[in-house]
mmCIF file of C-alpha atoms in Angstrom:
data_model
loop_
_atom_site.group_PDB
_atom_site.id
_atom_site.type_symbol
_atom_site.label_atom_id
_atom_site.label_comp_id
_atom_site.label_asym_id
_atom_site.label_seq_id
_atom_site.Cartn_x
_atom_site.Cartn_y
_atom_site.Cartn_z
ATOM 1 C CA MET A 125 17.502 -90.847 4.524
ATOM 2 C CA GLU A 126 16.427 -88.428 7.255
ATOM 3 C CA TYR A 127 16.501 -85.379 4.943
ATOM 4 C CA HIS A 128 15.972 -84.750 1.274
ATOM 5 C CA TYR A 129 18.294 -81.710 1.340
ATOM 6 C CA LEU A 130 20.727 -80.297 3.866
ATOM 7 C CA ALA A 131 22.425 -76.917 3.414
ATOM 8 C CA PHE A 132 25.920 -76.246 4.755
ATOM 9 C CA ILE A 133 26.984 -72.577 4.791
ATOM 10 C CA GLY A 134 30.600 -71.533 5.218
ATOM 11 C CA ARG A 135 33.465 -69.447 3.858
ATOM 12 C CA PHE A 136 35.880 -72.417 3.677
ATOM 13 C CA GLN A 137 39.020 -70.220 3.626
ATOM 14 C CA PRO A 138 40.324 -72.871 3.133
ATOM 15 C CA PHE A 139 38.219 -76.057 3.263
ATOM 16 C CA HIS A 140 39.650 -78.181 6.099
ATOM 17 C CA LEU A 141 39.036 -81.543 7.796
ATOM 18 C CA GLY A 142 36.552 -80.035 10.251
ATOM 19 C CA HIS A 143 34.413 -78.893 7.314
ATOM 20 C CA LYS A 144 34.852 -82.317 5.685
ATOM 21 C CA HIS A 145 33.642 -84.064 8.840
ATOM 22 C CA VAL A 146 30.452 -81.986 8.790
ATOM 23 C CA LEU A 147 29.899 -82.782 5.107
ATOM 24 C CA ASP A 148 30.527 -86.505 5.619
ATOM 25 C CA GLU A 149 27.955 -86.584 8.416
ATOM 26 C CA ALA A 150 25.483 -84.607 6.305
ATOM 27 C CA LEU A 151 25.864 -86.954 3.320
ATOM 28 C CA ALA A 152 25.129 -89.876 5.627
ATOM 29 C CA VAL A 153 21.673 -88.547 6.549
ATOM 30 C CA SER A 154 20.612 -86.551 3.484
ATOM 31 C CA GLU A 155 19.939 -87.491 -0.124
ATOM 32 C CA CYS A 156 21.622 -84.277 -1.264
ATOM 33 C CA VAL A 157 23.788 -81.637 0.401
ATOM 34 C CA LEU A 158 23.920 -78.020 -0.776
ATOM 35 C CA VAL A 159 27.206 -76.295 0.023
ATOM 36 C CA LEU A 160 26.682 -72.533 0.021
ATOM 37 C CA VAL A 161 30.097 -70.919 -0.279
ATOM 38 C CA GLY A 162 29.865 -67.560 1.473
ATOM 39 C CA SER A 163 31.680 -64.303 0.756
ATOM 40 C CA ALA A 164 31.506 -65.126 -2.942
ATOM 41 C CA ASN A 165 31.347 -61.438 -3.900
ATOM 42 C CA VAL A 166 34.320 -60.022 -1.987
ATOM 43 C CA THR A 167 37.834 -59.218 -3.123
ATOM 44 C CA ARG A 168 40.868 -61.195 -2.044
ATOM 45 C CA SER A 169 42.085 -60.161 1.388
ATOM 46 C CA PRO A 170 43.935 -61.680 4.362
ATOM 47 C CA ARG A 171 40.588 -62.953 5.682
ATOM 48 C CA ASN A 172 39.203 -64.050 2.305
ATOM 49 C CA PRO A 173 42.221 -65.003 0.187
ATOM 50 C CA PHE A 174 40.518 -67.501 -2.143
ATOM 51 C CA THR A 175 37.854 -66.826 -4.765
ATOM 52 C CA PHE A 176 34.572 -68.691 -4.937
ATOM 53 C CA GLU A 177 35.776 -70.736 -7.904
ATOM 54 C CA GLU A 178 38.968 -71.745 -6.075
ATOM 55 C CA ARG A 179 37.027 -72.881 -3.027
ATOM 56 C CA ALA A 180 34.496 -74.675 -5.216
ATOM 57 C CA GLN A 181 37.398 -76.503 -6.853
ATOM 58 C CA MET A 182 38.663 -77.589 -3.425
ATOM 59 C CA LEU A 183 35.232 -79.126 -2.787
ATOM 60 C CA ARG A 184 34.928 -80.713 -6.227
ATOM 61 C CA ASP A 185 38.370 -82.294 -5.934
ATOM 62 C CA THR A 186 37.561 -83.623 -2.456
ATOM 63 C CA TYR A 187 34.145 -85.035 -3.442
ATOM 64 C CA PRO A 188 34.380 -85.862 -7.177
ATOM 65 C CA TYR A 189 31.881 -88.756 -7.055
ATOM 66 C CA GLU A 190 29.297 -86.894 -4.986
ATOM 67 C CA VAL A 191 29.491 -83.866 -7.291
ATOM 68 C CA GLU A 192 29.267 -86.019 -10.416
ATOM 69 C CA THR A 193 26.195 -87.891 -9.133
ATOM 70 C CA GLY A 194 24.421 -84.753 -7.903
ATOM 71 C CA ARG A 195 24.598 -85.624 -4.214
ATOM 72 C CA LEU A 196 26.742 -82.557 -3.552
ATOM 73 C CA ILE A 197 25.803 -79.210 -5.099
ATOM 74 C CA ILE A 198 28.055 -76.168 -4.721
ATOM 75 C CA LYS A 199 26.610 -72.656 -5.014
ATOM 76 C CA PRO A 200 28.028 -69.148 -4.455
ATOM 77 C CA LEU A 201 26.464 -67.096 -1.665
ATOM 78 C CA ASP A 202 27.099 -63.356 -1.616
ATOM 79 C CA ASP A 203 27.728 -61.363 1.539
ATOM 80 C CA VAL A 204 25.253 -58.595 2.370
ATOM 81 C CA THR A 205 27.191 -56.970 5.200
ATOM 82 C CA TYR A 206 25.036 -54.680 7.386
ATOM 83 C CA ASN A 207 21.779 -56.268 6.197
ATOM 84 C CA ASP A 208 21.030 -59.656 7.769
ATOM 85 C CA VAL A 209 17.461 -59.572 6.472
ATOM 86 C CA ALA A 210 18.631 -59.322 2.861
ATOM 87 C CA TRP A 211 21.198 -62.085 3.411
ATOM 88 C CA THR A 212 18.571 -64.374 4.944
ATOM 89 C CA SER A 213 16.289 -63.716 1.984
ATOM 90 C CA ASP A 214 19.133 -64.562 -0.413
ATOM 91 C CA VAL A 215 19.745 -67.880 1.364
ATOM 92 C CA GLN A 216 16.051 -68.755 1.248
ATOM 93 C CA LYS A 217 15.819 -67.963 -2.472
ATOM 94 C CA LEU A 218 19.058 -69.762 -3.329
ATOM 95 C CA VAL A 219 18.028 -72.923 -1.474
ATOM 96 C CA ALA A 220 14.525 -72.871 -2.994
ATOM 97 C CA GLN A 221 15.803 -72.370 -6.527
ATOM 98 C CA THR A 222 18.487 -75.041 -6.180
ATOM 99 C CA VAL A 223 16.174 -77.618 -4.613
ATOM 100 C CA LEU A 224 13.404 -77.169 -7.156
ATOM 101 C CA THR A 225 15.776 -77.201 -10.126
ATOM 102 C CA HIS A 226 17.570 -80.293 -8.818
ATOM 103 C CA ALA A 227 14.380 -82.151 -7.949
ATOM 104 C CA ASN A 228 12.994 -81.533 -11.421
ATOM 105 C CA LYS A 229 16.311 -82.336 -13.112
ATOM 106 C CA GLY A 230 16.381 -78.932 -14.703
ATOM 107 C CA GLY A 231 12.934 -79.309 -16.233
ATOM 108 C CA GLU A 232 9.573 -77.758 -15.440
ATOM 109 C CA ILE A 233 8.966 -77.053 -11.749
ATOM 110 C CA LEU A 234 5.951 -79.107 -10.725
ATOM 111 C CA HIS A 235 5.925 -78.796 -6.962
ATOM 112 C CA GLY A 236 7.030 -76.598 -4.088
ATOM 113 C CA LEU A 237 9.354 -76.918 -1.134
ATOM 114 C CA THR A 238 6.661 -78.467 1.040
ATOM 115 C CA ASP A 239 7.342 -81.779 -0.707
ATOM 116 C CA PHE A 240 10.846 -81.910 0.761
ATOM 117 C CA LYS A 241 12.399 -82.090 4.186
ATOM 118 C CA ILE A 242 15.109 -79.427 4.272
ATOM 119 C CA GLY A 243 17.604 -78.662 7.005
ATOM 120 C CA LEU A 244 20.748 -76.763 7.916
ATOM 121 C CA VAL A 245 23.866 -78.548 9.059
ATOM 122 C CA GLY A 246 26.835 -77.116 10.923
ATOM 123 C CA TYR A 247 28.236 -76.580 14.385
ATOM 124 C CA GLY A 248 27.969 -73.510 16.585
ATOM 125 C CA LYS A 249 31.708 -72.992 17.002
ATOM 126 C CA ASP A 250 31.525 -69.224 17.568
ATOM 127 C CA GLY A 251 29.510 -66.071 16.961
ATOM 128 C CA SER A 252 29.892 -66.441 13.197
ATOM 129 C CA SER A 253 27.484 -69.401 13.274
ATOM 130 C CA TYR A 254 24.530 -67.329 14.483
ATOM 131 C CA TYR A 255 22.829 -67.925 11.120
ATOM 132 C CA LEU A 256 21.846 -71.438 12.267
ATOM 133 C CA LYS A 257 19.021 -69.828 14.272
ATOM 134 C CA MET A 258 17.738 -67.651 11.410
ATOM 135 C CA PHE A 259 15.755 -70.333 9.546
ATOM 136 C CA PRO A 260 13.203 -71.766 12.008
ATOM 137 C CA ASP A 261 11.142 -73.443 9.253
ATOM 138 C CA TRP A 262 14.055 -75.746 8.375
ATOM 139 C CA GLY A 263 15.488 -78.566 10.422
ATOM 140 C CA ASN A 264 18.821 -78.148 12.124
ATOM 141 C CA ILE A 265 21.607 -80.667 12.641
ATOM 142 C CA SER A 266 24.500 -79.731 14.903
ATOM 143 C CA ILE A 267 27.621 -81.835 14.322
ATOM 144 C CA LYS A 268 30.118 -82.442 17.114
ATOM 145 C CA PRO A 269 33.708 -81.638 16.074
ATOM 146 C CA ARG A 270 35.873 -84.671 15.419
ATOM 147 C CA TYR A 271 39.242 -82.989 15.018
ATOM 148 C CA GLY A 272 38.897 -80.408 17.770
ATOM 149 C CA MET A 273 38.028 -76.866 16.818
ATOM 150 C CA LEU A 274 40.053 -76.576 13.635
ATOM 151 C CA SER A 275 40.378 -72.966 12.570
ATOM 152 C CA SER A 276 40.795 -71.646 9.046
ATOM 153 C CA THR A 277 42.267 -68.520 10.651
ATOM 154 C CA ASP A 278 45.132 -70.548 12.150
ATOM 155 C CA ILE A 279 45.680 -72.424 8.882
ATOM 156 C CA ARG A 280 45.914 -69.136 6.957
ATOM 157 C CA ALA A 281 48.353 -67.703 9.503
ATOM 158 C CA ASP A 282 50.755 -70.617 8.981
ATOM 159 C CA TYR A 283 50.301 -70.695 5.231
ATOM 160 C CA PHE A 284 50.552 -67.038 4.215
ATOM 161 C CA ARG A 285 54.129 -66.320 5.140
ATOM 162 C CA GLY A 286 57.448 -66.324 3.334
ATOM 163 C CA ASN A 287 58.019 -70.028 4.042
ATOM 164 C CA ALA A 288 54.469 -71.312 3.662
ATOM 165 C CA ALA A 289 53.523 -74.270 5.871
ATOM 166 C CA LEU A 290 51.211 -76.675 4.077
ATOM 167 C CA PRO A 291 48.371 -77.906 6.362
ATOM 168 C CA ARG A 292 48.902 -81.603 5.606
ATOM 169 C CA ASP A 293 47.385 -82.680 8.941
ATOM 170 C CA ASN A 294 44.419 -80.290 8.814
ATOM 171 C CA CYS A 295 43.132 -80.286 5.223
ATOM 172 C CA PRO A 296 42.081 -82.961 2.726
ATOM 173 C CA ASP A 297 44.766 -84.080 0.283
ATOM 174 C CA ALA A 298 43.070 -82.298 -2.624
ATOM 175 C CA VAL A 299 43.180 -79.003 -0.737
ATOM 176 C CA VAL A 300 46.836 -79.483 0.192
ATOM 177 C CA ARG A 301 47.638 -80.038 -3.490
ATOM 178 C CA PHE A 302 45.792 -76.848 -4.401
ATOM 179 C CA LEU A 303 47.624 -74.850 -1.718
ATOM 180 C CA ASP A 304 50.961 -76.284 -2.830
ATOM 181 C CA ALA A 305 50.379 -74.991 -6.379
ATOM 182 C CA PHE A 306 48.847 -71.689 -5.210
ATOM 183 C CA ARG A 307 51.931 -70.684 -3.215
ATOM 184 C CA THR A 308 53.908 -70.366 -6.456
ATOM 185 C CA THR A 309 51.584 -67.690 -7.881
ATOM 186 C CA ASP A 310 51.913 -63.910 -7.963
ATOM 187 C CA VAL A 311 48.588 -63.696 -6.132
ATOM 188 C CA PHE A 312 50.065 -65.602 -3.201
ATOM 189 C CA ALA A 313 53.080 -63.273 -3.112
ATOM 190 C CA ALA A 314 50.829 -60.205 -3.072
ATOM 191 C CA LEU A 315 48.768 -61.622 -0.208
ATOM 192 C CA VAL A 316 51.908 -62.435 1.785
ATOM 193 C CA GLU A 317 53.055 -58.842 1.309
ATOM 194 C CA GLU A 318 49.730 -57.446 2.483
ATOM 195 C CA ILE A 319 49.577 -59.781 5.480
ATOM 196 C CA ALA A 320 53.136 -58.829 6.461
ATOM 197 C CA PHE A 321 52.176 -55.152 6.268
ATOM 198 C CA VAL A 322 49.162 -55.725 8.514
ATOM 199 C CA ALA A 323 51.278 -57.663 11.032
ATOM 200 C CA GLU A 324 53.846 -54.859 11.168
ATOM 201 C CA TYR A 325 51.037 -52.303 11.505
ATOM 202 C CA LYS A 326 49.518 -54.185 14.453
ATOM 203 C CA ALA A 327 52.923 -54.611 16.094
ATOM 204 C CA LYS A 328 53.195 -50.846 16.481
ATOM 205 C CA TRP A 329 50.225 -50.982 18.845
ATOM 206 C CA SER A 330 51.272 -54.117 20.723
ATOM 207 C CA THR A 331 52.366 -52.191 23.823
ATOM 208 C CA ALA A 332 49.106 -50.253 24.158
ATOM 209 C CA PRO A 333 47.226 -51.048 27.409
ATOM 210 C CA PHE A 334 44.076 -51.840 25.395
ATOM 211 C CA ASP A 335 43.419 -53.025 21.868
ATOM 212 C CA PRO A 336 43.116 -49.827 19.838
ATOM 213 C CA VAL A 337 39.867 -48.772 18.166
ATOM 214 C CA PHE A 338 40.400 -46.597 15.108
ATOM 215 C CA VAL A 339 37.982 -43.960 13.835
ATOM 216 C CA THR A 340 37.766 -43.153 10.140
ATOM 217 C CA VAL A 341 35.515 -41.258 7.734
ATOM 218 C CA ASP A 342 34.410 -42.172 4.212
ATOM 219 C CA ALA A 343 32.827 -39.995 1.530
ATOM 220 C CA VAL A 344 30.107 -41.477 -0.665
ATOM 221 C CA VAL A 345 29.970 -38.906 -3.460
ATOM 222 C CA VAL A 346 27.323 -39.334 -6.166
ATOM 223 C CA GLN A 347 26.567 -37.226 -9.218
ATOM 224 C CA SER A 348 24.426 -37.985 -12.262
ATOM 225 C CA GLY A 349 24.388 -41.775 -11.823
ATOM 226 C CA HIS A 350 28.094 -41.943 -10.977
ATOM 227 C CA VAL A 351 30.068 -42.441 -7.778
ATOM 228 C CA LEU A 352 33.491 -40.983 -7.009
ATOM 229 C CA LEU A 353 36.049 -43.650 -6.106
ATOM 230 C CA VAL A 354 39.800 -43.811 -5.673
ATOM 231 C CA ARG A 355 42.230 -46.580 -6.501
ATOM 232 C CA ARG A 356 44.390 -47.267 -3.438
ATOM 233 C CA GLY A 357 48.052 -46.481 -3.920
ATOM 234 C CA GLN A 358 49.414 -48.301 -0.869
ATOM 235 C CA GLN A 359 48.889 -51.280 1.424
ATOM 236 C CA PRO A 360 46.597 -52.612 2.631
ATOM 237 C CA GLY A 361 44.385 -53.145 -0.389
ATOM 238 C CA LEU A 362 46.913 -51.864 -2.918
ATOM 239 C CA GLY A 363 45.155 -51.267 -6.248
ATOM 240 C CA ARG A 364 41.629 -51.779 -4.908
ATOM 241 C CA LEU A 365 38.735 -49.396 -5.394
ATOM 242 C CA ALA A 366 37.803 -47.450 -2.277
ATOM 243 C CA LEU A 367 35.698 -44.577 -1.082
ATOM 244 C CA PRO A 368 37.664 -41.372 -0.493
ATOM 245 C CA GLY A 369 38.416 -41.163 3.216
ATOM 246 C CA GLY A 370 40.855 -41.840 5.983
ATOM 247 C CA PHE A 371 41.633 -41.507 9.649
ATOM 248 C CA VAL A 372 40.196 -38.695 11.733
ATOM 249 C CA ASP A 373 42.705 -36.196 13.085
ATOM 250 C CA PRO A 374 42.440 -35.768 16.882
ATOM 251 C CA SER A 375 41.518 -32.092 16.564
ATOM 252 C CA GLU A 376 38.869 -32.492 13.833
ATOM 253 C CA PRO A 377 35.085 -32.850 13.918
ATOM 254 C CA LEU A 378 33.925 -35.698 11.672
ATOM 255 C CA ARG A 379 32.375 -33.461 8.993
ATOM 256 C CA GLN A 380 35.543 -31.426 8.705
ATOM 257 C CA SER A 381 37.600 -34.595 8.494
ATOM 258 C CA VAL A 382 35.587 -36.144 5.665
ATOM 259 C CA VAL A 383 35.679 -32.917 3.647
ATOM 260 C CA ARG A 384 39.460 -32.687 4.115
ATOM 261 C CA GLU A 385 39.987 -36.297 3.036
ATOM 262 C CA LEU A 386 37.728 -35.818 0.012
ATOM 263 C CA LYS A 387 39.703 -32.773 -1.143
ATOM 264 C CA GLU A 388 43.108 -34.370 -0.482
ATOM 265 C CA GLU A 389 42.391 -37.634 -2.266
ATOM 266 C CA THR A 390 40.362 -36.383 -5.254
ATOM 267 C CA GLN A 391 41.233 -32.670 -5.712
ATOM 268 C CA ILE A 392 37.582 -32.273 -6.700
ATOM 269 C CA ALA A 393 36.834 -29.108 -8.692
ATOM 270 C CA ASP A 394 34.113 -27.475 -10.781
ATOM 271 C CA ALA A 395 34.405 -25.038 -13.677
ATOM 272 C CA LYS A 396 35.555 -22.303 -11.273
ATOM 273 C CA GLY A 397 38.359 -24.385 -9.765
ATOM 274 C CA PRO A 398 38.846 -26.370 -6.505
ATOM 275 C CA ILE A 399 35.600 -26.532 -4.547
ATOM 276 C CA PRO A 400 35.899 -24.766 -1.158
ATOM 277 C CA PRO A 401 35.381 -26.902 1.970
ATOM 278 C CA ALA A 402 32.225 -25.006 2.987
ATOM 279 C CA MET A 403 30.619 -25.673 -0.401
ATOM 280 C CA LEU A 404 31.554 -29.369 -0.287
ATOM 281 C CA ALA A 405 30.067 -29.629 3.193
ATOM 282 C CA SER A 406 26.810 -28.116 1.889
ATOM 283 C CA PHE A 407 26.354 -31.165 -0.356
ATOM 284 C CA ILE A 408 26.278 -33.551 2.631
ATOM 285 C CA GLU A 409 22.884 -35.123 3.340
ATOM 286 C CA ASP A 410 23.107 -35.357 7.118
ATOM 287 C CA ALA A 411 20.093 -37.628 7.446
ATOM 288 C CA GLN A 412 21.897 -40.250 5.346
ATOM 289 C CA SER A 413 25.106 -40.324 7.404
ATOM 290 C CA ARG A 414 25.772 -43.729 8.958
ATOM 291 C CA VAL A 415 28.209 -45.588 11.172
ATOM 292 C CA PHE A 416 29.664 -48.880 9.900
ATOM 293 C CA ASP A 417 31.188 -51.034 12.603
ATOM 294 C CA ASP A 418 31.489 -54.659 11.503
ATOM 295 C CA PRO A 419 34.249 -56.021 13.793
ATOM 296 C CA TYR A 420 35.943 -57.734 10.843
ATOM 297 C CA ARG A 421 35.706 -54.851 8.384
ATOM 298 C CA SER A 422 39.436 -54.090 8.522
ATOM 299 C CA ALA A 423 42.428 -56.408 8.821
ATOM 300 C CA ARG A 424 44.324 -53.625 10.617
ATOM 301 C CA GLY A 425 42.164 -53.933 13.718
ATOM 302 C CA ARG A 426 38.843 -52.674 15.053
ATOM 303 C CA THR A 427 38.016 -49.727 12.816
ATOM 304 C CA ILE A 428 34.733 -47.823 13.012
ATOM 305 C CA THR A 429 33.949 -45.571 10.089
ATOM 306 C CA HIS A 430 31.467 -42.744 9.665
ATOM 307 C CA ALA A 431 30.177 -42.479 6.098
ATOM 308 C CA PHE A 432 28.782 -39.229 4.697
ATOM 309 C CA LEU A 433 26.635 -39.007 1.565
ATOM 310 C CA PHE A 434 27.569 -36.110 -0.727
ATOM 311 C CA ARG A 435 24.864 -35.579 -3.353
ATOM 312 C CA LEU A 436 26.289 -33.261 -5.995
ATOM 313 C CA PRO A 437 24.059 -31.407 -8.485
ATOM 314 C CA ASP A 438 23.213 -33.463 -11.570
ATOM 315 C CA ARG A 439 24.779 -32.204 -14.771
ATOM 316 C CA LYS A 440 26.125 -33.542 -18.064
ATOM 317 C CA ARG A 441 29.704 -32.591 -17.204
ATOM 318 C CA LEU A 442 30.807 -34.159 -13.936
ATOM 319 C CA PHE A 443 33.063 -32.301 -11.529
ATOM 320 C CA SER A 444 36.742 -32.856 -12.353
ATOM 321 C CA VAL A 445 38.796 -35.115 -10.088
ATOM 322 C CA LYS A 446 42.431 -36.196 -9.808
ATOM 323 C CA GLY A 447 44.085 -38.633 -7.448
ATOM 324 C CA GLY A 448 46.118 -37.183 -4.598
ATOM 325 C CA ASP A 449 47.582 -38.026 -1.166
ATOM 326 C CA ASP A 450 47.603 -41.870 -0.860
ATOM 327 C CA ALA A 451 45.175 -42.435 -3.762
ATOM 328 C CA ALA A 452 46.781 -43.700 -6.971
ATOM 329 C CA HIS A 453 43.963 -42.097 -8.939
ATOM 330 C CA ALA A 454 40.422 -40.767 -8.553
ATOM 331 C CA HIS A 455 37.698 -41.382 -11.100
ATOM 332 C CA TRP A 456 33.935 -41.266 -11.603
ATOM 333 C CA TYR A 457 32.373 -44.728 -12.045
ATOM 334 C CA ARG A 458 28.918 -45.517 -13.368
ATOM 335 C CA LEU A 459 26.918 -47.144 -10.571
ATOM 336 C CA GLY A 460 25.692 -49.898 -12.891
ATOM 337 C CA ASP A 461 29.215 -50.971 -13.888
ATOM 338 C CA LEU A 462 30.637 -51.727 -10.439
ATOM 339 C CA ASP A 463 31.904 -55.160 -9.387
ATOM 340 C CA PRO A 464 31.864 -55.855 -5.619
ATOM 341 C CA ARG A 465 34.979 -58.044 -5.971
ATOM 342 C CA ASP A 466 37.090 -55.010 -6.902
ATOM 343 C CA PHE A 467 36.467 -53.112 -3.653
ATOM 344 C CA PHE A 468 38.667 -52.609 -0.614
ATOM 345 C CA GLU A 469 37.402 -54.016 2.702
ATOM 346 C CA ASP A 470 33.644 -53.367 3.081
ATOM 347 C CA HIS A 471 33.462 -50.262 0.890
ATOM 348 C CA TRP A 472 31.104 -51.940 -1.587
ATOM 349 C CA PHE A 473 28.661 -52.708 1.222
ATOM 350 C CA ILE A 474 28.894 -49.166 2.551
ATOM 351 C CA LEU A 475 28.129 -47.856 -0.940
ATOM 352 C CA GLN A 476 25.267 -50.326 -1.210
ATOM 353 C CA GLN A 477 23.699 -49.209 2.049
ATOM 354 C CA MET A 478 24.207 -45.494 1.440
ATOM 355 C CA THR A 479 22.850 -45.405 -2.118
ATOM 356 C CA GLY A 480 20.406 -48.321 -2.202
ATOM 357 C CA ILE A 481 21.987 -49.922 -5.288
#
């Protein structure tokens, strides 16, 4: 074999025949292939509708023998949006740990990675495959597409609609069986509803001369080891945790907008009553304000948000809050109890960057 270990990184939303072709080629030249399933720590959304475990099951059902014999190892890989260095470090550590554990059959680690030839496998189909250049110390195998440029995006578009089209010609049989069963679930129905809302939302802007770019603000409010979050009361992201915030009014400066949204969505108050806008603004740490502009951060279209850090005075009794406007409820959450998979869009990653958790 040319390699001891090859790593294949992807979101596999869902796993299709193009992915399978890459894996088949990798298994032909490597003793073992590590499949790192990306976006393992994000909530369900139109772009990431399937959990890590569901995608891992697609792979296990497609390659039962290879998984059973240890030739194919499936591992979750978390996103670290807005921090490529941290993501690269996570990949390096995950590959090292998996290789050494596998090589030693789960026993004592006797040697390092220098004993093995490791590589990355994939194909540079678009800008999302830039990671192939981020690991110069590993080999790199680029696979030519066999089925044309199959797109998970196109498969999802056909599947997540009222009359779901099963991708029988584009996915392995095991994946088609999974998708057939999945379309009978309440989760599928909720995703179809959200996707329909997004499509209707985008249609309102279809006659604009240019693709619209939306500007929003988000409030990262911390106090005594807690963060103030709202539970969304409407689509998209119905029921998900989110930072208080919203769209900027045309006549508002950004600071004024974020204070307004914070008051509307949380009705934040201290012992004296509702906190005046000027006092709320005084809690903003201007040096910590940041712009978050990942092109895929919102299903509604290109949305650039400006996040402001509000550091409230530490005290045993937190300021009172109550959900308002389009927030189903507002609540203080302990920073150590948060689960990234419960967050709307990229709000977990914004919180991560703004607070350092």
